[in-house]
CSV table of C-alpha atoms and ligand atoms in Angstrom, one decimal:
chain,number,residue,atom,x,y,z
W,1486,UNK,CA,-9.8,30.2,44.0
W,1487,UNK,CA,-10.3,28.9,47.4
W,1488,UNK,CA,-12.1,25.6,47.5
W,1489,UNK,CA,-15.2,25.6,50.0
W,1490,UNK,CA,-16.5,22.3,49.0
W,1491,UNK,CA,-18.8,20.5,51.5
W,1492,UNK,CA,-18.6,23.6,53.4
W,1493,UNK,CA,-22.5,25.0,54.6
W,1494,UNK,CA,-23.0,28.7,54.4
W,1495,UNK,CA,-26.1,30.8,55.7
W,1496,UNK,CA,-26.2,34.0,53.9
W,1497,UNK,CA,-28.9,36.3,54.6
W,1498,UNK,CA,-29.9,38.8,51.8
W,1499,UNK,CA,-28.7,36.6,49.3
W,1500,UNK,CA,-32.1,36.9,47.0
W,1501,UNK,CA,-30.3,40.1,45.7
W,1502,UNK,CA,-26.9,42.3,44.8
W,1503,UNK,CA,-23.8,41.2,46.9
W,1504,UNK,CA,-25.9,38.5,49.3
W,1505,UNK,CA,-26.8,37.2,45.6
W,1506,UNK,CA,-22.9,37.4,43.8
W,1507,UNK,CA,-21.6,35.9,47.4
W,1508,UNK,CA,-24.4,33.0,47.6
W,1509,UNK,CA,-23.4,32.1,43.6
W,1510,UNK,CA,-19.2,32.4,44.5
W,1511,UNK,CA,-19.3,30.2,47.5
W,1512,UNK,CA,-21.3,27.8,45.4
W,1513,UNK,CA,-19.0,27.8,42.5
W,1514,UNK,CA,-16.1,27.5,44.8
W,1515,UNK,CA,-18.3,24.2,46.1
W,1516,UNK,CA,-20.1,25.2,49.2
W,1517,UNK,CA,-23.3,24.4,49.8
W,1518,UNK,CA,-25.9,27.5,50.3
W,1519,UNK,CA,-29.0,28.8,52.2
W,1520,UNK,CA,-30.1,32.1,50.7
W,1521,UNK,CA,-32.3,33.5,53.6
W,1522,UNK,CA,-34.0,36.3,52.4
W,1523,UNK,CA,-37.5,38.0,53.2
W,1524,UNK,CA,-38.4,38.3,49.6
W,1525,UNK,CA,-39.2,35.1,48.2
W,1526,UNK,CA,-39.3,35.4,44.5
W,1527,UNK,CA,-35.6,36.8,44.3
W,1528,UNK,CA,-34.4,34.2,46.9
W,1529,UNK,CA,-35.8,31.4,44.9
W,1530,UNK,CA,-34.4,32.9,41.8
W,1531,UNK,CA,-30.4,32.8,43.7
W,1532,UNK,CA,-31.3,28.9,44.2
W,1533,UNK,CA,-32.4,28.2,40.9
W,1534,UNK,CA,-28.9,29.7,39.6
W,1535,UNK,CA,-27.3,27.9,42.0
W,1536,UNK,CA,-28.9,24.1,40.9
W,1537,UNK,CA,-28.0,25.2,37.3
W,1538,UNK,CA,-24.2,25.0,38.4
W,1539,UNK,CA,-25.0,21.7,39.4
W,1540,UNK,CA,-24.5,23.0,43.3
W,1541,UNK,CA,-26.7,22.2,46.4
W,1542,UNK,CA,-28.9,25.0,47.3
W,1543,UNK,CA,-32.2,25.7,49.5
W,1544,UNK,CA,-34.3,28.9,50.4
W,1545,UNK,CA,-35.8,29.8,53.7
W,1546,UNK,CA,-37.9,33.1,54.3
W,1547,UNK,CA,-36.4,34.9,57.1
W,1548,UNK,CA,-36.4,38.2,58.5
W,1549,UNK,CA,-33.4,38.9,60.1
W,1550,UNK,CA,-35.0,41.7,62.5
W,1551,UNK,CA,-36.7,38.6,63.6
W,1552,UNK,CA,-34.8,37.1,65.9
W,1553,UNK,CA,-37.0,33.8,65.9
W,1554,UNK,CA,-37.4,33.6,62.0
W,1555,UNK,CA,-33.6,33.8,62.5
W,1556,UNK,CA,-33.0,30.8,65.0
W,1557,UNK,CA,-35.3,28.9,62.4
W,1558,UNK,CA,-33.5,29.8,59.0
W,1559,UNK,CA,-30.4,28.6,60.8
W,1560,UNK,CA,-31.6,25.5,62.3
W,1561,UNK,CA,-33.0,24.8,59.1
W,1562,UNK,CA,-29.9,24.9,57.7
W,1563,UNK,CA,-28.8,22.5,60.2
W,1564,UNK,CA,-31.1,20.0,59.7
W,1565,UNK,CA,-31.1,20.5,55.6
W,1566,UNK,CA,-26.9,20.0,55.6
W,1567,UNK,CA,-26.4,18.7,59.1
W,1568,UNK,CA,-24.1,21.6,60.3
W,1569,UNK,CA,-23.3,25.3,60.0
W,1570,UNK,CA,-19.4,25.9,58.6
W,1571,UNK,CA,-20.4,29.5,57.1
W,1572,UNK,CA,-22.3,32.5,58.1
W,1573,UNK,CA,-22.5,35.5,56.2
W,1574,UNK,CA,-24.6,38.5,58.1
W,1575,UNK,CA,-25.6,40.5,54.9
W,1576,UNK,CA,-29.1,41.5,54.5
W,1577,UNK,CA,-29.9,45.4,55.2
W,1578,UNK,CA,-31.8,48.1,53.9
W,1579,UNK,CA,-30.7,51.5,52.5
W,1580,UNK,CA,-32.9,53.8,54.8
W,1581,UNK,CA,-34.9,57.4,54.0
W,1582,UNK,CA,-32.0,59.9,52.3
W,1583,UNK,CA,-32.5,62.9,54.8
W,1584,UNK,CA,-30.8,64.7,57.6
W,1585,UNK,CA,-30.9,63.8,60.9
W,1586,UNK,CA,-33.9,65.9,62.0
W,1587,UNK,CA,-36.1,64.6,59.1
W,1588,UNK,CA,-35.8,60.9,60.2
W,1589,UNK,CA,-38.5,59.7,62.3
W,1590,UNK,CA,-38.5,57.7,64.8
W,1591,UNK,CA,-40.1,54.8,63.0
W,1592,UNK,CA,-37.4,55.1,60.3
W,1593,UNK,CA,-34.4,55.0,63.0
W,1594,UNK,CA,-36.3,52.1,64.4
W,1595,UNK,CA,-36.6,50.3,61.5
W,1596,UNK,CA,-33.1,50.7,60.4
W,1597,UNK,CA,-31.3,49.6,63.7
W,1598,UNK,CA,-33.4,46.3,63.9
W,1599,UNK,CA,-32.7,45.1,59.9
W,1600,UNK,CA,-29.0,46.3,59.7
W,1601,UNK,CA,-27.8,46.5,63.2
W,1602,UNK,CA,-30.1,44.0,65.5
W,1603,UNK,CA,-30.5,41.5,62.6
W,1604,UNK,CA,-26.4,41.0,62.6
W,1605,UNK,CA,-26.5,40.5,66.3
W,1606,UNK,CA,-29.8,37.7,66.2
W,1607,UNK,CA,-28.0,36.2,63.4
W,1608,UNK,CA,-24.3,36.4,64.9
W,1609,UNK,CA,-26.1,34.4,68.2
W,1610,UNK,CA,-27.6,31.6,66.4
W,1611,UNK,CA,-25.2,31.1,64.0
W,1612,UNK,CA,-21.8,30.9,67.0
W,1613,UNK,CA,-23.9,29.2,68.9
W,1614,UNK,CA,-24.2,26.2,66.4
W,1615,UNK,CA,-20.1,26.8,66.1
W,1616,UNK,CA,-19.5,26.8,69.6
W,1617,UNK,CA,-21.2,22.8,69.5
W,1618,UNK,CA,-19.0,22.0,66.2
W,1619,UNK,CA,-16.3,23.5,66.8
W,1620,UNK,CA,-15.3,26.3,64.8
W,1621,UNK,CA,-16.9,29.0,61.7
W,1622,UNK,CA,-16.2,31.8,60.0
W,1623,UNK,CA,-18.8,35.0,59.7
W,1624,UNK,CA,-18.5,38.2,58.2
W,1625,UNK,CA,-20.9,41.0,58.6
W,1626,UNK,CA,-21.6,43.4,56.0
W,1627,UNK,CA,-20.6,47.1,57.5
W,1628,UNK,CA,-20.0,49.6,55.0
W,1629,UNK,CA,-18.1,52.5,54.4
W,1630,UNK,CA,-20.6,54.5,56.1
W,1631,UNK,CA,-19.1,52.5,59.5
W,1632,UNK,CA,-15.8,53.6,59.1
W,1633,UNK,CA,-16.8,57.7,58.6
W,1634,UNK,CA,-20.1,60.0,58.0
W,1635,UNK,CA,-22.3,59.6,55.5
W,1636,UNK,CA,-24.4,62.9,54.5
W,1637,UNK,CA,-28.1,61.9,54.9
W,1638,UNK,CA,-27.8,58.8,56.1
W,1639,UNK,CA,-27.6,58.7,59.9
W,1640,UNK,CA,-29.4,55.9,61.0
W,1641,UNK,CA,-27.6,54.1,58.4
W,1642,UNK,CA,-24.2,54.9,59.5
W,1643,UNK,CA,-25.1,54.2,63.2
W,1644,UNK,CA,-26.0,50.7,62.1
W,1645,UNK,CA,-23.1,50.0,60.3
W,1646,UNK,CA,-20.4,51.5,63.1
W,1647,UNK,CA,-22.5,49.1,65.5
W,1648,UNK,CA,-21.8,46.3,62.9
W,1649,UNK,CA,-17.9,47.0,63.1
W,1650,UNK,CA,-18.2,46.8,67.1
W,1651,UNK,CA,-20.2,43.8,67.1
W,1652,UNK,CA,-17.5,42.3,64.7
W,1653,UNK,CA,-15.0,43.0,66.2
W,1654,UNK,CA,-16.1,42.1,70.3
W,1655,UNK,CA,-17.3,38.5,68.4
W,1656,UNK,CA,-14.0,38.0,67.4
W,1657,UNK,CA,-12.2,38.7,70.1
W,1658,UNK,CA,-15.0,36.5,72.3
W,1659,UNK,CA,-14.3,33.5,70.3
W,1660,UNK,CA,-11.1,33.5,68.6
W,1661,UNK,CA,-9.9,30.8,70.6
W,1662,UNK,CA,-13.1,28.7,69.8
W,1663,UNK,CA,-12.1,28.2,66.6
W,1664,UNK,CA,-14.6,31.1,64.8
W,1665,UNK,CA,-13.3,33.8,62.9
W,1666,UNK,CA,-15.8,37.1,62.7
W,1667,UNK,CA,-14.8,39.8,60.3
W,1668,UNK,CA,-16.7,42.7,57.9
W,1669,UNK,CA,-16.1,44.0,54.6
W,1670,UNK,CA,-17.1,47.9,54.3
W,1671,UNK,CA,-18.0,48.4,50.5
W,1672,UNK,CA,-18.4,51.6,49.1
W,1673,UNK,CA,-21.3,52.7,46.2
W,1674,UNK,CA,-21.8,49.2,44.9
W,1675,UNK,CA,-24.2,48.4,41.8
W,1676,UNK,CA,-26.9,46.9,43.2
W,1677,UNK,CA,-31.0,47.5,43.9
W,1678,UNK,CA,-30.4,49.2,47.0
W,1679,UNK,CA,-27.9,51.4,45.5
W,1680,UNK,CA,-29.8,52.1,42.3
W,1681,UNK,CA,-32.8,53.2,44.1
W,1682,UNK,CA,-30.3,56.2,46.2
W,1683,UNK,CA,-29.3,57.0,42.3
W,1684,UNK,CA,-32.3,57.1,40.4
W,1685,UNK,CA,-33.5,59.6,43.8
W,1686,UNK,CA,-31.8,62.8,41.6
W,1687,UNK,CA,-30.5,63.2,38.1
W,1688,UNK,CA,-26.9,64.4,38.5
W,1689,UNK,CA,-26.4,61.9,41.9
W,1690,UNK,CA,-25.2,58.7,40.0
W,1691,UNK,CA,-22.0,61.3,38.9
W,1692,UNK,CA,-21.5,63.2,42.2
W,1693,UNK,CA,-21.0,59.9,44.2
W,1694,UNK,CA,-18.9,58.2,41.3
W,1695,UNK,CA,-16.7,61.8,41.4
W,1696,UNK,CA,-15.8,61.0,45.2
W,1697,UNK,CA,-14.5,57.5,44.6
W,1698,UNK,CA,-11.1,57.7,43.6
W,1699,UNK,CA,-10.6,54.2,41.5
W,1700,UNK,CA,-13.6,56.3,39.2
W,1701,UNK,CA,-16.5,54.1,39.5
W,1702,UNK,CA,-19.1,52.1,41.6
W,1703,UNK,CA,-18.4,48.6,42.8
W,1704,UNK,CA,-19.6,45.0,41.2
W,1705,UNK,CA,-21.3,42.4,43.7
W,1706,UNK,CA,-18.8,39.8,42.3
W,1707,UNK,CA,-15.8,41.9,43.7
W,1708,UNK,CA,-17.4,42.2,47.3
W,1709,UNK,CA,-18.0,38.7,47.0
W,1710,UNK,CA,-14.2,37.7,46.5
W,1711,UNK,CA,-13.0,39.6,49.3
W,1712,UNK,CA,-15.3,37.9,51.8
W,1713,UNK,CA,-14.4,34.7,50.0
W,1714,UNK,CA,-11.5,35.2,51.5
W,1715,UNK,CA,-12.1,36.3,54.8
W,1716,UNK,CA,-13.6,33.4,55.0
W,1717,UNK,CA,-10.9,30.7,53.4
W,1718,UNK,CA,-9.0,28.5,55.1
W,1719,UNK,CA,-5.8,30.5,53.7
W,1720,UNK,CA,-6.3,33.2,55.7
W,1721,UNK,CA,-6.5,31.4,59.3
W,1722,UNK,CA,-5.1,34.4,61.0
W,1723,UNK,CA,-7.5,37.5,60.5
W,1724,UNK,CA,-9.9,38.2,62.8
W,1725,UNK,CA,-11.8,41.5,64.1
W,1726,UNK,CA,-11.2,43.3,61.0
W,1727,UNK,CA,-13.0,45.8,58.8
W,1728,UNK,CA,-12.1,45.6,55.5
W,1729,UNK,CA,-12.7,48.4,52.7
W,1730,UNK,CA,-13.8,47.4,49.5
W,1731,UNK,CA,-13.7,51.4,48.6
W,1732,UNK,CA,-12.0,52.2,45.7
W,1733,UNK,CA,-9.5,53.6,47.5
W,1734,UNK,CA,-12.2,56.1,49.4
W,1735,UNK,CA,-11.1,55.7,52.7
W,1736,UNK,CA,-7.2,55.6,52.2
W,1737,UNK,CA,-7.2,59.4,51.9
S,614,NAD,N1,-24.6,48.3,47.5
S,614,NAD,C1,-23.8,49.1,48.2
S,614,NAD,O1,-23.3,50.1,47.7
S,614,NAD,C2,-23.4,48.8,49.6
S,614,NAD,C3,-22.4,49.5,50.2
S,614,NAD,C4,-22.1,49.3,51.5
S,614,NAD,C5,-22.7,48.3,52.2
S,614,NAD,N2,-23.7,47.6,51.6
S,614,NAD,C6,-24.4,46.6,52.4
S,614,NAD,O2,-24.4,45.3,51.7
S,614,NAD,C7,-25.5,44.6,52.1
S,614,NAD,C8,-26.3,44.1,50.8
S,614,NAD,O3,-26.7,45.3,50.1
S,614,NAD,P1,-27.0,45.3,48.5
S,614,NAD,O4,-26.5,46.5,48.0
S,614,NAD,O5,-26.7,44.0,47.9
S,614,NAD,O6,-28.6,45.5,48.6
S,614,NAD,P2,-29.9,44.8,47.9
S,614,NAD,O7,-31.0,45.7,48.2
S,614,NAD,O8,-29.5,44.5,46.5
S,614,NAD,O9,-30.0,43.4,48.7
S,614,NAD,C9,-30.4,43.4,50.0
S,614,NAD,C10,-31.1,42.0,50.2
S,614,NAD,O10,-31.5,42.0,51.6
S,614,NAD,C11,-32.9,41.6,51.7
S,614,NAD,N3,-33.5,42.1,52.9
S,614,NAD,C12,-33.8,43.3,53.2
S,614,NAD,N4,-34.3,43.4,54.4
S,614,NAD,C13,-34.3,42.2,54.9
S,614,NAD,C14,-34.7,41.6,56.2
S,614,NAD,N5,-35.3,42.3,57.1
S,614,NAD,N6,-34.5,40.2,56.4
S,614,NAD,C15,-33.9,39.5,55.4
S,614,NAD,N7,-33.6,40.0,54.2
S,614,NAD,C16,-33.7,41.3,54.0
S,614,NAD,C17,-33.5,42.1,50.4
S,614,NAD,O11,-34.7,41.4,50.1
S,614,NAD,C18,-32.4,41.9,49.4
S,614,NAD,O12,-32.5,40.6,48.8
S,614,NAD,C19,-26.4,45.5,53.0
S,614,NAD,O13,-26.1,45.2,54.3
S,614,NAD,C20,-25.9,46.9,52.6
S,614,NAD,O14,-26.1,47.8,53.7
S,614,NAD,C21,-24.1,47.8,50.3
């Protein structure tokens, strides 16, 4: 396992599912974490599990399509650990299940500023702390809707290309400054988000498992090992990439 110890990371989203499993691997592998998250009962709950590991942990209530409760969840985390090694762009929202013409404008809206202008606000606070010490890591959670279509989910897959460009045009910006920007694209995962999509029809849970060809849904914990490593010290030489945590989706 890679060892982050001493190593500060900001992880929005992390009150729940794979902001949750990344928030308790990076403190297991030593790092020291702020769950930002705009529910605060499930945020506080990530840093209580993190303090029974014996690990370093604070919550701040943020949300991310806020860009000013953004700049102030980070420069907490400044002034809490003193600098910012670690940022993981992770907190989104699943969206209304419909076709494009049934979406309203408010639900568009809504999606692009949580999943798509909440990676940006958080990307800009958190380089620009970088930039000062000198290097980071990021990675933004895309999805496998930003590598393809997704059925009913427009807004949603709009956001998450737009996470794969910003990922990708931040990497490029910076990779001489030291701060490596990547993305993990996860397919059906078990989480809240997800089991809200499959308790939405009976026979769903099945028809999404049948088009995943490893045969089932992701855990948290494995998204949370590959950005793990995106983000270790091992792996110094990848930047601006997408990676898919599908099951083997994507590769056919
Ligand atoms: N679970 C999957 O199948 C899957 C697949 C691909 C991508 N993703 C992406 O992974 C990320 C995490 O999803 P998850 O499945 O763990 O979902 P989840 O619903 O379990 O967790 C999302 C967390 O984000 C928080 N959040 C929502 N809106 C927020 C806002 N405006 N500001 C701050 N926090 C906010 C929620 O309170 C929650 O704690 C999302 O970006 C999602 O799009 C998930």
């Amino acid at each position: 396992m890679a060892d982050f110890s001493n190593q500060v990371t900001f992880i929005t989203g992390a009150g729940s599912g794979i902001g949750r499993a990344t928030a308790l691997a990076f403190a297991q592998a030593g790092a020291q974490v702020v769950v930002a998250d705009v529910n605060e009962t499930n945020g506080q709950q990530t840093v209580a599990e993190i303090l029974q590991l014996g690990r370093e942990a604070r919550f701040i209530a943020c949300d991310v399509a806020n860009p000013d409760d953004v700049e102030k969840a980070v420069k907490y985390t400044i002034e809490q650990f003193g600098r910012l090694d670690i940022g993981i762009n992770n907190a989104g929202i699943g969206g209304k299940y419909a076709r494009l013409v049934d979406q309203t404008f408010d639900d568009w809206n809504r999606m692009l500023a949580v999943n798509l202008s909440g990676v940006f606000y958080c990307m800009q606070s958190e380089i620009r702390q970088m930039l000062v010490q000198g290097g980071g890591k990021i990675v933004n959670l895309s999805s496998i809707a930003g590598v393809r279509g997704l059925v009913k989910a427009a807004p949603y897959t709009a956001a998450k290309h737009g996470v794969i460009g910003l990922t990708k045009t931040a990497a490029l910006e910076y990779v001489r400054h030291n701060i490596r920007v990547n993305a993990v694209c996860p397919v059906y995962t078990h989480s809240a988000m997800v089991d809200e999509l499959i308790n939405s029809s009976p026979d769903m849970e099945n028809r999404l498992r049948r088009a995943i060809p490893i045969g089932r849904f992701g855990q948290p914990e494995e998204i949370a090992q590959a950005i793990l490593w995106l983000c270790s010290d091992e792996n110094a030489f990848c930047t601006g990439q997408a990676i898919q945590m599908d099951g083997g989706l994507t590769a056919g």
